[in-house]
PDB file of N, CA and C in Angstrom:
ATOM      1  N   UNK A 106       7.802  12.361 -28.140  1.00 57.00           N
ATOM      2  CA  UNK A 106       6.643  11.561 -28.449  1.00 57.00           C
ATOM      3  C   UNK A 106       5.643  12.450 -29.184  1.00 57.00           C
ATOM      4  N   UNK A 107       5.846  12.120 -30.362  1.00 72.00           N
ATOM      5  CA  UNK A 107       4.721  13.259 -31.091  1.00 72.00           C
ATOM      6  C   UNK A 107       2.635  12.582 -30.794  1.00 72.00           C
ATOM      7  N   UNK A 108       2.646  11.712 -30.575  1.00 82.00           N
ATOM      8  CA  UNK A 108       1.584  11.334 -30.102  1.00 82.00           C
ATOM      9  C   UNK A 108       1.367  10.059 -28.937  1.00 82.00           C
ATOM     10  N   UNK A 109       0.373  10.429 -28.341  1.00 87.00           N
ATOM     11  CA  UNK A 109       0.251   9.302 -27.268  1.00 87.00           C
ATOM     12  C   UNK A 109      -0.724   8.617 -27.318  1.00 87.00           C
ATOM     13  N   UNK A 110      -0.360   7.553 -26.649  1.00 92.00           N
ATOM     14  CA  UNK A 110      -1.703   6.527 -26.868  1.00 92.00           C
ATOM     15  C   UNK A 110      -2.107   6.201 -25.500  1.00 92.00           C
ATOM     16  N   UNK A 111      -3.165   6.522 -25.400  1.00 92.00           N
ATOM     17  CA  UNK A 111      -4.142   6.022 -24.198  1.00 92.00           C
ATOM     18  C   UNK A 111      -4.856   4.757 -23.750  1.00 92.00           C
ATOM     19  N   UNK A 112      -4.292   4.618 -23.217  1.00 91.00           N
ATOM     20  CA  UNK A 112      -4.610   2.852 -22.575  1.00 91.00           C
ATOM     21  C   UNK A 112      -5.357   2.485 -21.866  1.00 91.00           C
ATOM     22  N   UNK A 113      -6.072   3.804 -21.353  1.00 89.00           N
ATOM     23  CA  UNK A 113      -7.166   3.525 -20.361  1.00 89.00           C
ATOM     24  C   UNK A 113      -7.382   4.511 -19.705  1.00 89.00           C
ATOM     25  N   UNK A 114      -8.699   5.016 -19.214  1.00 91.00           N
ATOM     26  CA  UNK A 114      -9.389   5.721 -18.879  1.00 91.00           C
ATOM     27  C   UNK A 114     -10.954   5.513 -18.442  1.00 91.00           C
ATOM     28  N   UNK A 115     -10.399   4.891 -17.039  1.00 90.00           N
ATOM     29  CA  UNK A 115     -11.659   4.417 -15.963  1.00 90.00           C
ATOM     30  C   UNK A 115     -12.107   5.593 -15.177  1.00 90.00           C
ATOM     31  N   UNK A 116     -13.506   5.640 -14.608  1.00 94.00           N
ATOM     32  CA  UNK A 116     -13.692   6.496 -13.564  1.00 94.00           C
ATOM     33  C   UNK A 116     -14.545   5.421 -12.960  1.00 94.00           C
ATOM     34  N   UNK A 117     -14.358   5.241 -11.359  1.00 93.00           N
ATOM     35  CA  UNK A 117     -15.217   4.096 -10.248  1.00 93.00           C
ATOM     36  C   UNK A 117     -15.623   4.638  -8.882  1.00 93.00           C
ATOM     37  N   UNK A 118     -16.158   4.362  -8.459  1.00 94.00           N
ATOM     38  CA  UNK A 118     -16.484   4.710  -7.100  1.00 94.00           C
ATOM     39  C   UNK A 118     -15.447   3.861  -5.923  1.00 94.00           C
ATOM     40  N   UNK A 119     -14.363   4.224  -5.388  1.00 95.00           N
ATOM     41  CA  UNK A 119     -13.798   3.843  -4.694  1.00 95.00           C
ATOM     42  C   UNK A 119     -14.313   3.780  -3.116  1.00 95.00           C
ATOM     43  N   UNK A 120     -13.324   3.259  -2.544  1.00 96.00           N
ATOM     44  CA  UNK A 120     -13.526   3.479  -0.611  1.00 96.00           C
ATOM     45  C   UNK A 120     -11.856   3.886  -0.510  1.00 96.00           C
ATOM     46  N   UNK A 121     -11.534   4.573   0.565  1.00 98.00           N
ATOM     47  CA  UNK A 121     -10.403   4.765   1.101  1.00 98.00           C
ATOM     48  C   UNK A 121     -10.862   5.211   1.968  1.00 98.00           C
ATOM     49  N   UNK A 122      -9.598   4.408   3.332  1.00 98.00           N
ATOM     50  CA  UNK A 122      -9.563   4.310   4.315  1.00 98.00           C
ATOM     51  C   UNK A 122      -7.977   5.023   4.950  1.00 98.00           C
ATOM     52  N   UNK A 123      -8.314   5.620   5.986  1.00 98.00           N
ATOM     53  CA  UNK A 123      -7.054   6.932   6.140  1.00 98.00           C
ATOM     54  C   UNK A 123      -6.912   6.296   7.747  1.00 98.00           C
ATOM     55  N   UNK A 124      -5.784   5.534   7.983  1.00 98.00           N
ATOM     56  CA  UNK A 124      -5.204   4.953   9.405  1.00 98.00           C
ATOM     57  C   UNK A 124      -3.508   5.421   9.819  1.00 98.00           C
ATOM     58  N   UNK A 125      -3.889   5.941  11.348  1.00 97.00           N
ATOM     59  CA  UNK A 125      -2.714   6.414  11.852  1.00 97.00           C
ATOM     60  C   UNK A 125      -2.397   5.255  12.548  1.00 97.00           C
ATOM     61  N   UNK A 126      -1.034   4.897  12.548  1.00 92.00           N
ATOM     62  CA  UNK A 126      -0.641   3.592  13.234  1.00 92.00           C
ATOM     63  C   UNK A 126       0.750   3.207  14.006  1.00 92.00           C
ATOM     64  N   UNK A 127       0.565   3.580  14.934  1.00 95.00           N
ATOM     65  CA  UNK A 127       2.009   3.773  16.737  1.00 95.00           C
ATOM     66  C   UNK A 127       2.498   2.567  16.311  1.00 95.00           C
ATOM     67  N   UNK A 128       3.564   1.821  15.938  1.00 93.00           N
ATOM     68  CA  UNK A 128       4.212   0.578  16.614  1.00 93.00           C
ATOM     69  C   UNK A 128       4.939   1.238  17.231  1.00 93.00           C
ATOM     70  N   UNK A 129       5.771  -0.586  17.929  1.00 96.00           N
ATOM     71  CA  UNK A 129       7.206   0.146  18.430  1.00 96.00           C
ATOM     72  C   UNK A 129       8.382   0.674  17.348  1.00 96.00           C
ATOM     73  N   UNK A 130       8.121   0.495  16.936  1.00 93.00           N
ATOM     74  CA  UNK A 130       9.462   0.869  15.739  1.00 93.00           C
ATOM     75  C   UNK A 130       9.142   1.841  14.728  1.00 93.00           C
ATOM     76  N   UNK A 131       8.050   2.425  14.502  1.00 94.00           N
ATOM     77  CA  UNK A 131       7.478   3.438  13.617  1.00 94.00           C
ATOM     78  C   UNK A 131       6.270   3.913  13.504  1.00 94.00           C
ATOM     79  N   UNK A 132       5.666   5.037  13.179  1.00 95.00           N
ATOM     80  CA  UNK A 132       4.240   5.349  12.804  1.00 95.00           C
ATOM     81  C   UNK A 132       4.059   5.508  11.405  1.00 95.00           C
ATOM     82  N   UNK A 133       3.097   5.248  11.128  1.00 95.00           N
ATOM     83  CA  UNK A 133       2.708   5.321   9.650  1.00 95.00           C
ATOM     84  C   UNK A 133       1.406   5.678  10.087  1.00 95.00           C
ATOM     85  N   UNK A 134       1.325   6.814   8.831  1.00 98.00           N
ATOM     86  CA  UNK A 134      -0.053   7.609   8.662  1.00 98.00           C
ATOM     87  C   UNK A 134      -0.566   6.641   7.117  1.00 98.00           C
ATOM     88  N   UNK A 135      -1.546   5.794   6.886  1.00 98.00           N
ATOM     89  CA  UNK A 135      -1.810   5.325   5.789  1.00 98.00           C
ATOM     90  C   UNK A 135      -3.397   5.044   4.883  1.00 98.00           C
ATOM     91  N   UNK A 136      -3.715   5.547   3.677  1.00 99.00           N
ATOM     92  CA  UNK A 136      -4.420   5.318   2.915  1.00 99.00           C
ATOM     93  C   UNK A 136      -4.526   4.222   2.020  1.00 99.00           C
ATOM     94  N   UNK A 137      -5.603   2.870   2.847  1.00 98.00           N
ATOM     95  CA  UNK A 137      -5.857   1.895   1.930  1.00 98.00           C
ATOM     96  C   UNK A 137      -7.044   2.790   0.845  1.00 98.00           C
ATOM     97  N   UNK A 138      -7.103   2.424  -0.314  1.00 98.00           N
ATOM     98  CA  UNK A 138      -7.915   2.543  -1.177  1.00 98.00           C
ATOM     99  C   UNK A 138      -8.643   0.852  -1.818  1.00 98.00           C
ATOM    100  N   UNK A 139      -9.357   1.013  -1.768  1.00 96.00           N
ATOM    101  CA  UNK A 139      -9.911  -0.053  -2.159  1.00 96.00           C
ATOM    102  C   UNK A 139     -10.869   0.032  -3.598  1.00 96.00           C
ATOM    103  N   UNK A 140     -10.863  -0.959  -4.640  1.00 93.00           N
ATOM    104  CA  UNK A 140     -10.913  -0.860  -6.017  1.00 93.00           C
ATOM    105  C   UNK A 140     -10.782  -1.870  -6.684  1.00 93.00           C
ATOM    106  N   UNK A 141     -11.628  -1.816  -7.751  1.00 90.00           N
ATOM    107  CA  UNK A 141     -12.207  -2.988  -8.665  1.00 90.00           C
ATOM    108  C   UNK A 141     -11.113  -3.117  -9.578  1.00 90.00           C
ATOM    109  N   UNK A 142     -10.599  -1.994  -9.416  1.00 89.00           N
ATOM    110  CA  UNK A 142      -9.617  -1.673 -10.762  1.00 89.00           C
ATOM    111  C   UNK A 142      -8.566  -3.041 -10.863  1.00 89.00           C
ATOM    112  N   UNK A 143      -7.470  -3.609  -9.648  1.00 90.00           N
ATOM    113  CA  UNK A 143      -6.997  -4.202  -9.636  1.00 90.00           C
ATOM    114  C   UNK A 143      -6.920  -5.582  -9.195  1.00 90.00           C
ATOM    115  N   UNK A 144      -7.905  -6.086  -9.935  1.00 90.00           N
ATOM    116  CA  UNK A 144      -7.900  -7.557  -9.186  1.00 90.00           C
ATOM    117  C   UNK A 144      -8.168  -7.612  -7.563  1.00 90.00           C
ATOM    118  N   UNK A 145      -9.069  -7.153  -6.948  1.00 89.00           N
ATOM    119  CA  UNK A 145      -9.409  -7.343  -6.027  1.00 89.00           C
ATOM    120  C   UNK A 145      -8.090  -7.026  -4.434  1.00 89.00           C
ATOM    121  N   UNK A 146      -7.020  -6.202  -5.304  1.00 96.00           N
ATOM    122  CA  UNK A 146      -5.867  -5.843  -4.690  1.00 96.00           C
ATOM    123  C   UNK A 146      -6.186  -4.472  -4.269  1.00 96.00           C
ATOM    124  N   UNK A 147      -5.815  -3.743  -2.977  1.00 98.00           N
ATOM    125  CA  UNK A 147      -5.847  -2.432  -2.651  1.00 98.00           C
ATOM    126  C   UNK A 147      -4.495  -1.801  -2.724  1.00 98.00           C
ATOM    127  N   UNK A 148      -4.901  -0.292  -2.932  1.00 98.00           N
ATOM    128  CA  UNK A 148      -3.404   0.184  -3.127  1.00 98.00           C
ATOM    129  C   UNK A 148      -3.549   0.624  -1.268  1.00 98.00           C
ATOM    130  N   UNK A 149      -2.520   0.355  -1.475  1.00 99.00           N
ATOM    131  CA  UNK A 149      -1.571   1.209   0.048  1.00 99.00           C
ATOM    132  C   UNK A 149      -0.656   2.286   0.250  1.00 99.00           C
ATOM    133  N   UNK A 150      -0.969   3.770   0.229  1.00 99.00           N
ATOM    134  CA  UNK A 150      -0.220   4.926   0.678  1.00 99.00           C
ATOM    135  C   UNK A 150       0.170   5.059   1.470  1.00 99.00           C
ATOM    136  N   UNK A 151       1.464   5.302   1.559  1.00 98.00           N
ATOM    137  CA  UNK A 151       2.520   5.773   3.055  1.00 98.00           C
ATOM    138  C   UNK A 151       2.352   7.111   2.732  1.00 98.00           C
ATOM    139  N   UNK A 152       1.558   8.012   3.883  1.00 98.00           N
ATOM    140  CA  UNK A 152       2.021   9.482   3.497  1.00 98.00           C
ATOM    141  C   UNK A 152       2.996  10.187   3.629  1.00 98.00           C
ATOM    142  N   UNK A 153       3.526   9.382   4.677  1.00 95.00           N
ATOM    143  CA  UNK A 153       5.121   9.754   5.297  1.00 95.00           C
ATOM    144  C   UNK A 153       6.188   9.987   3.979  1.00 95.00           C
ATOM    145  N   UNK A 154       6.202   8.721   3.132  1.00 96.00           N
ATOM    146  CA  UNK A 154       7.291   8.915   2.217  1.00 96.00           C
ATOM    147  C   UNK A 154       6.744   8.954   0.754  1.00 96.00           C
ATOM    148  N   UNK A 155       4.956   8.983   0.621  1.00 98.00           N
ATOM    149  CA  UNK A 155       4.496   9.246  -0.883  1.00 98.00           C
ATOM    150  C   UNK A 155       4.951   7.477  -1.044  1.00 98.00           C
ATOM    151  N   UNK A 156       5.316   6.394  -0.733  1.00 98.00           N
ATOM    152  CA  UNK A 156       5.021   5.635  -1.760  1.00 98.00           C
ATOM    153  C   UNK A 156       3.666   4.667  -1.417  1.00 98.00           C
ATOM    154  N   UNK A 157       3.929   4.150  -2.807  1.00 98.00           N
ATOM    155  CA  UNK A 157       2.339   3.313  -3.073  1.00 98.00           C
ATOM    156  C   UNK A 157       2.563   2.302  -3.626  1.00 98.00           C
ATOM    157  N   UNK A 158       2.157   1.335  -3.442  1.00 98.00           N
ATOM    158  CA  UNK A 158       1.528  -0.362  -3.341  1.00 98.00           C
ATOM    159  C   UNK A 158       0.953  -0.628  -3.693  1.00 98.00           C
ATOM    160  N   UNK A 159       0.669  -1.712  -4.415  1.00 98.00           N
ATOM    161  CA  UNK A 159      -0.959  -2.645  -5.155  1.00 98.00           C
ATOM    162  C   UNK A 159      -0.541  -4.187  -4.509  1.00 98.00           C
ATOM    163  N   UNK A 160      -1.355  -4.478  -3.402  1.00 98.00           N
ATOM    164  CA  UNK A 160      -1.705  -5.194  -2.527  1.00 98.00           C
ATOM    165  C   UNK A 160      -2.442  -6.026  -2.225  1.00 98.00           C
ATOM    166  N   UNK A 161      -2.316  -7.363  -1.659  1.00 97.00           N
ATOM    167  CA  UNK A 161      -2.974  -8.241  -1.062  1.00 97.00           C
ATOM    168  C   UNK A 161      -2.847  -8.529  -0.021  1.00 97.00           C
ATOM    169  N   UNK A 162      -3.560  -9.635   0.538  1.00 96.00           N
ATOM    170  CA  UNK A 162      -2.944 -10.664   1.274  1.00 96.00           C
ATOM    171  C   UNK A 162      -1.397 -11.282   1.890  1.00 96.00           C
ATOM    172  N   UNK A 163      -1.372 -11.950   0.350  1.00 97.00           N
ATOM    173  CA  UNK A 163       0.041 -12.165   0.120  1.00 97.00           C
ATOM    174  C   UNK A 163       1.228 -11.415   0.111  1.00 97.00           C
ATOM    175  N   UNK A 164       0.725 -10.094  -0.600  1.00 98.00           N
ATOM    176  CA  UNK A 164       1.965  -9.252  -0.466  1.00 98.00           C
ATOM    177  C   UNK A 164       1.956  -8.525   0.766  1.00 98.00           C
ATOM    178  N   UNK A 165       0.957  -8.680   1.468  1.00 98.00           N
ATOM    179  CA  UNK A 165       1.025  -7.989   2.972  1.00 98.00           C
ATOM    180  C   UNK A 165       2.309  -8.669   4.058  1.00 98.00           C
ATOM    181  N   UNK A 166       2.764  -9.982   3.703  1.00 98.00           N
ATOM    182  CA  UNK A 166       3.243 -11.146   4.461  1.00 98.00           C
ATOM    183  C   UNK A 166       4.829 -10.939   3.947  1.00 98.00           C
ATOM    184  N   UNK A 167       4.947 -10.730   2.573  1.00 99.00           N
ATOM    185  CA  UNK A 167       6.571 -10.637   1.973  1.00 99.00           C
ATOM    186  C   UNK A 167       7.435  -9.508   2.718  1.00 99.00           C
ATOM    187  N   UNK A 168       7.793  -9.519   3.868  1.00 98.00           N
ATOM    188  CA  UNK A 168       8.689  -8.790   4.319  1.00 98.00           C
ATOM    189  C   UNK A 168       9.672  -8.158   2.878  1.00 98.00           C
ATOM    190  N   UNK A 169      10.239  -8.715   2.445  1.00 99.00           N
ATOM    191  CA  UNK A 169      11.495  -7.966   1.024  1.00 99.00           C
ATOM    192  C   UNK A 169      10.390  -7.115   0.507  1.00 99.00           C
ATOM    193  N   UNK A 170       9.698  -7.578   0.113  1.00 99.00           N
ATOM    194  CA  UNK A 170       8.075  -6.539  -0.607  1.00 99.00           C
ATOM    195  C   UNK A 170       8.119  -5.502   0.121  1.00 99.00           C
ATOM    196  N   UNK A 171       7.865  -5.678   1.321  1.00 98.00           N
ATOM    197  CA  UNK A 171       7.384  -4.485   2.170  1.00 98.00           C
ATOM    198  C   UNK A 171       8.279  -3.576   2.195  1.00 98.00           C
ATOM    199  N   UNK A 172       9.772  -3.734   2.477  1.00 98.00           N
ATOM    200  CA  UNK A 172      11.009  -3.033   2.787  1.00 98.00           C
ATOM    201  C   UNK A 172      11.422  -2.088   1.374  1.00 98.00           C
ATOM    202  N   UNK A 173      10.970  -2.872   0.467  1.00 98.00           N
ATOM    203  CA  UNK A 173      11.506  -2.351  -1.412  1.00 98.00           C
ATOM    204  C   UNK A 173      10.508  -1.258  -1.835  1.00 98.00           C
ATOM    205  N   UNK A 174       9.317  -1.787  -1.477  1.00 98.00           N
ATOM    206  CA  UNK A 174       8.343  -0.723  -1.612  1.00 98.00           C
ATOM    207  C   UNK A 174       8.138   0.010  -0.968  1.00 98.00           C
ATOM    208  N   UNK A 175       8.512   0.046   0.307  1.00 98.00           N
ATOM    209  CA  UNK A 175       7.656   1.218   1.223  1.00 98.00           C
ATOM    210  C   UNK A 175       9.595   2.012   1.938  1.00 98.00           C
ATOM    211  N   UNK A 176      10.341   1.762   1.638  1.00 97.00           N
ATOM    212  CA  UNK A 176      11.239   1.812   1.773  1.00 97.00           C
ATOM    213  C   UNK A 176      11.432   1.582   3.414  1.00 97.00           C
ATOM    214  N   UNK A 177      11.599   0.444   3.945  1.00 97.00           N
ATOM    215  CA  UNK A 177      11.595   0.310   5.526  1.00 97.00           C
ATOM    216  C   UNK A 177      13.105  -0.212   5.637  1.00 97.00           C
ATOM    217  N   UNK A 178      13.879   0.162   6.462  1.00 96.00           N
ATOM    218  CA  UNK A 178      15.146  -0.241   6.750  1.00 96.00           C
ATOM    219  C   UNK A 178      15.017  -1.417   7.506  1.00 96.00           C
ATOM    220  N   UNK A 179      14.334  -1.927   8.424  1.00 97.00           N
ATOM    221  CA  UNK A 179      14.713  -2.990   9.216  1.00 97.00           C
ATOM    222  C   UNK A 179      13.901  -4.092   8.897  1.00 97.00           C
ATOM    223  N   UNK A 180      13.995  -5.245   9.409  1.00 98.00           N
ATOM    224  CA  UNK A 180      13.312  -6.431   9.176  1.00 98.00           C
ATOM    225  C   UNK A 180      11.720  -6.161  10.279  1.00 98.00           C
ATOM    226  N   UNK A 181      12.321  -5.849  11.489  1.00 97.00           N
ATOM    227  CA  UNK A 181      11.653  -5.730  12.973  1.00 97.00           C
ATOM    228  C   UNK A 181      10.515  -4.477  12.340  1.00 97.00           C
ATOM    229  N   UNK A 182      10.635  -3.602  11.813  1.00 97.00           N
ATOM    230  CA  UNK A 182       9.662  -2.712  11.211  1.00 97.00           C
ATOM    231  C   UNK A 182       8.768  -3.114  10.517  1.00 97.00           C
ATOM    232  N   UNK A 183       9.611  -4.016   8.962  1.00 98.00           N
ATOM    233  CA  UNK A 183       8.716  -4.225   8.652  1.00 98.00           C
ATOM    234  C   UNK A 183       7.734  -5.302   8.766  1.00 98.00           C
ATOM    235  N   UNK A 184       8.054  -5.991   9.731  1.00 98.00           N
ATOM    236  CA  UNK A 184       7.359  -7.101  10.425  1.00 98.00           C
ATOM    237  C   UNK A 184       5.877  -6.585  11.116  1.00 98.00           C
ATOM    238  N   UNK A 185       6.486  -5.096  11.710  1.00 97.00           N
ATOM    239  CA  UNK A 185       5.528  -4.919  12.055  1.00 97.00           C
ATOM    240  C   UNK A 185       4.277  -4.428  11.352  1.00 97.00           C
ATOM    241  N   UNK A 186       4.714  -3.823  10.404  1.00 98.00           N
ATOM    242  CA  UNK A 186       3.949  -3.429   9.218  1.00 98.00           C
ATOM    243  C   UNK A 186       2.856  -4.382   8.397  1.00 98.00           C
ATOM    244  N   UNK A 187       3.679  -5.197   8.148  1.00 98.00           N
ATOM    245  CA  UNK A 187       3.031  -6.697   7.908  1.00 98.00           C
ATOM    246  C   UNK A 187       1.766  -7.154   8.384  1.00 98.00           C
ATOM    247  N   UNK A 188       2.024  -7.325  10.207  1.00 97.00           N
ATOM    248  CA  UNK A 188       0.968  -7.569  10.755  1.00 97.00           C
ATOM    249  C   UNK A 188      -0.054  -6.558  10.455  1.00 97.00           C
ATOM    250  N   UNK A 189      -0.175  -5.121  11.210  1.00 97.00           N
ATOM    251  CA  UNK A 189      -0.852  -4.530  10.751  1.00 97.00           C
ATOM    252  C   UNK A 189      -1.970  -4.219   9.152  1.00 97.00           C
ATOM    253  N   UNK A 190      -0.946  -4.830   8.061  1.00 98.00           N
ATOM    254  CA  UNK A 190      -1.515  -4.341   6.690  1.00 98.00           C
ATOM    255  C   UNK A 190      -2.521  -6.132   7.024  1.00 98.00           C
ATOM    256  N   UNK A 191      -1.975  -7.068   7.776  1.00 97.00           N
ATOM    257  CA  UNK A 191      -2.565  -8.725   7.490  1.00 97.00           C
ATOM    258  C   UNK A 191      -4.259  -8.421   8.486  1.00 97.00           C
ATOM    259  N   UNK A 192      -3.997  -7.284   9.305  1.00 97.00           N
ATOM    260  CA  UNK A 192      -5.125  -7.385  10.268  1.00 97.00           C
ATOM    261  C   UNK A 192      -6.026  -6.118   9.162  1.00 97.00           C
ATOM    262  N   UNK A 193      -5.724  -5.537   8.029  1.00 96.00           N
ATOM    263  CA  UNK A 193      -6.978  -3.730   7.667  1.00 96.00           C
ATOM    264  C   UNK A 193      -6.740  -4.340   6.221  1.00 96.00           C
ATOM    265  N   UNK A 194      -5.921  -4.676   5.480  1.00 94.00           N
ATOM    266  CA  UNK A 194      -6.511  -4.889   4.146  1.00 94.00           C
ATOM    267  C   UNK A 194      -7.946  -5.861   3.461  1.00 94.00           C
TER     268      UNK A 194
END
């Protein structure tokens, strides 16, 4: 790529929020960030495995969502996950 093109270059005042969280089936250490940037969606960090999310509501509820993105093996996990992201986002 002999030149690049820049598509954007925001700076905002964010919030992030840093939650440790026991279920029965897993802990997750996690960073909501919250931001104008995306449609009123927060990103969600797993620190455990580095991945990240751009989030709602809705996508808090899609179990397949949850499992693809955050890489969760079971249904029962990420169920629980679910609840949790439906009760802090």
């Amino acid at each position: 790529m002999d030149e690049a093109l820049l598509l954007y270059d925001d700076t905002e005042h964010t919030t992030s929020r840093f939650v440790g969280f026991a279920g029965n089936h897993a802990r997750y250490d996690v960073v909501i960030t919250t931001t104008d940037h995306f449609y009123g969606k927060h990103l969600v960090y797993v620190i455990q495995n580095g991945r990240t999310a751009i989030m709602d509501d809705n996508d808090a509820i899609d179990i397949p969502l949850l499992m693809d993105a955050f890489q969760i093996h079971s249904e029962a996990e990420a169920d629980e996950f679910s609840q949790f992201l439906i009760a802090n986002l």
